[in-house]
Amino acid sequence: MVNYATAAIDKTSVMRGLVSTKRVPLGSEVYNRLLETLYDEAAALDERRFDDWVAYLEQDLIYTAPLRLTRNGPNKDRDVVRTMKHFDENYGSILMRTGRLAKSAWAEDPPSRTRRFVTNVRVAESETAGEYEVVSYLYVERSRMDNPENETISAERRDIWRLVDGAYKLARREIIVDQSTLGMSNFAIFL
Amino acid sequence: MLHNAGLTLSDGTTLDDLINRDMNEVSLRVMNDKELYELEMERVFARTWLLLGHESEIPKAGDYVMRDMAEDNVIVSRDRSGEIHVMLNVCPHRGMKVCTAEAGNAHAHRCIYHGWAFRADGSFIGAPIEKEQMHGSKRSKDELGLKKARVHLYGGLIFATWNKDLSFEDYLGDAKFYLDQLFCRTDNGLEMLGPPQRFVLPCNWKIPGEQSGSDGFHTLTLHRSLMEGGIMGGTAESIYDTAPGMYGVDLSVPQGHTLRCLEAAQTFKMFADVSFEGKSTEERLNLLPPPGITKDLIPQLFKNLSEDQVKQLANIPPQVGGMFPNILIAFIFAPRMDGGASGALSLHTYVPKGPDKVEFVNFIFAEKDAPEDVKRDMLQNAIWSTGTSGTIEQDDADTWPQIMRNSRGHMSKTITLKYQALHGHERPEGWVGGGDLYPGFTKDDTQWAWWMAYYNMMADA
């Protein structure tokens, strides 16, 4: 294991937003289309239309959620730990998960009622033509059973969306959750 | 009627009212009672050995991680001589956390409040402005160190206790024969693959705790999706006829540790055609290595374990179980559809955070000497099955809070939990290990043994 206590500073573990400097401005056609896609994706998940959601996913998808750790001093910004994850998914494992949700997945049967709020969307052109870095903030309210208190989660999502046959498809998503100890009972929902 | 008057709550309820040893029933009230919870902190969690992590997390001098012994926050650190220490993360000056990070490296921990400083072994260095002697004159520096727990390393796992008397050997008891097969089987032992996943569930620690007492039966229904996914031997339609994974040898020891020993060929579809008839232990291991073991590591098993231990690991390995009070063991086959390395090694602790909250801490391992691609697959297997997003444990994490919700009802809490499907101790022919053994269909015996360990600790004032 990489010693997360003492490892030299790894740039990939320093929290930051967009990497590319080729910004796609707010209000541009590409930005608007991607924003619309993020809203549509959130609606598909909130409405539990998993087939529709999977249709947004590329087959080379990498979908992960690294751990956050509370760090201090010289390590204070090295709080994203990728040696361990809450999600470590590929296209096949996502199909396994959505397939399970269609059958006896008691964690979501009866289902949660969810609202995904997607904001602070920033877009830039990636090095590969037709691919865009899309960074967004995500806030999820999850209502479970008769519990009057929702479980919530806030996160930043760092995505690569790829233009395929005139539609944007998700090729990469890294979910940077804000809690080191999650207040959500499980991740039986997608983020 | 058995009698033990060691515990009486303020309303007159006794431990025997809560845990009926004649009927093998436990009142649902035990899951939601503040008074009982405070007694558990004193009589169980301050008295027994608790799992905090693994030495592979803190390999270098000064490395530390922050962990919890029930609601007591502790620093787990390695000093200059390589020794591991566990001490309260409470400044003896004004009660501030001395260490504010979950992990790092420091040869001295200096409290940010007034600057009292402590070495990696917990000893007091001093307070700022030495000439003014700001630690006072009534206590010597020797008295002002961080409060230390006793530490024991077992297979590299870091255990600690506040109990001055309980030896680790007495804590393990006859479970050692079986646990060695999981934790002490290779030359360089286990490696933790990253910091633990942590999440909080709104339920009492004993709800996941008693399930960790080797509840095998719930697999058929709560984890029905395992059958539907085609991993277990059987389909969703035939699960009650074939009952995959339900037959094996369950075992318990009086300390409350329990295990389920399962033959892979009887449990998982992918192994169903493997014939062990007339095969030697070594041939069996090569045909089907136990979870987490690669063929290259098989010679190490013979080196580190007794012949009897290797034989059991080859034939009917311990796969799931628990260590009292709050550890779950899942060293399981995790068949992959893509042909990758099959096996997931997870340990959980269910750390009490109040009568109605528990922190689920998921530690994920591989053998240190396993190839990197195997470790990579095993990490992914463990994430897919266990912990935060694990498709098995999602369902557990959603069930336990609903039991908790019921424990609040005035009438509901009078309902008793039933542990009456009992097999009774029966030693299978040729079985070598100790403990109480329950061969055949998994029943309630081990969970009742878990409650008896709880009863005995709680009754002992």
XYZ file of C-alpha atoms in Angstrom, chain B residues 54-56 155-156 182-192 297 300 304 365-370 375:
26
model
C -3.316 -2.898 11.110
C 0.370 -2.235 11.502
C 0.769 -1.932 7.709
C -1.305 -11.106 12.637
C -0.397 -7.413 12.413
C -7.105 -16.133 8.288
C -4.655 -13.686 9.863
C -1.380 -15.570 10.401
C -0.931 -17.775 7.363
C 1.666 -16.115 5.140
C 5.271 -15.016 5.747
C 4.603 -11.298 5.526
C 0.998 -11.383 6.609
C -1.855 -9.121 5.688
C -1.696 -5.628 4.322
C -4.428 -3.038 4.655
C 1.382 -18.520 -1.571
C 3.676 -20.441 2.893
C 3.045 -20.795 8.978
C -7.001 -6.438 3.170
C -4.919 -8.612 0.886
C -1.900 -10.759 1.611
C 1.157 -8.509 1.420
C 2.923 -11.028 -0.844
C 0.017 -11.267 -3.329
C -4.626 -6.907 -4.708
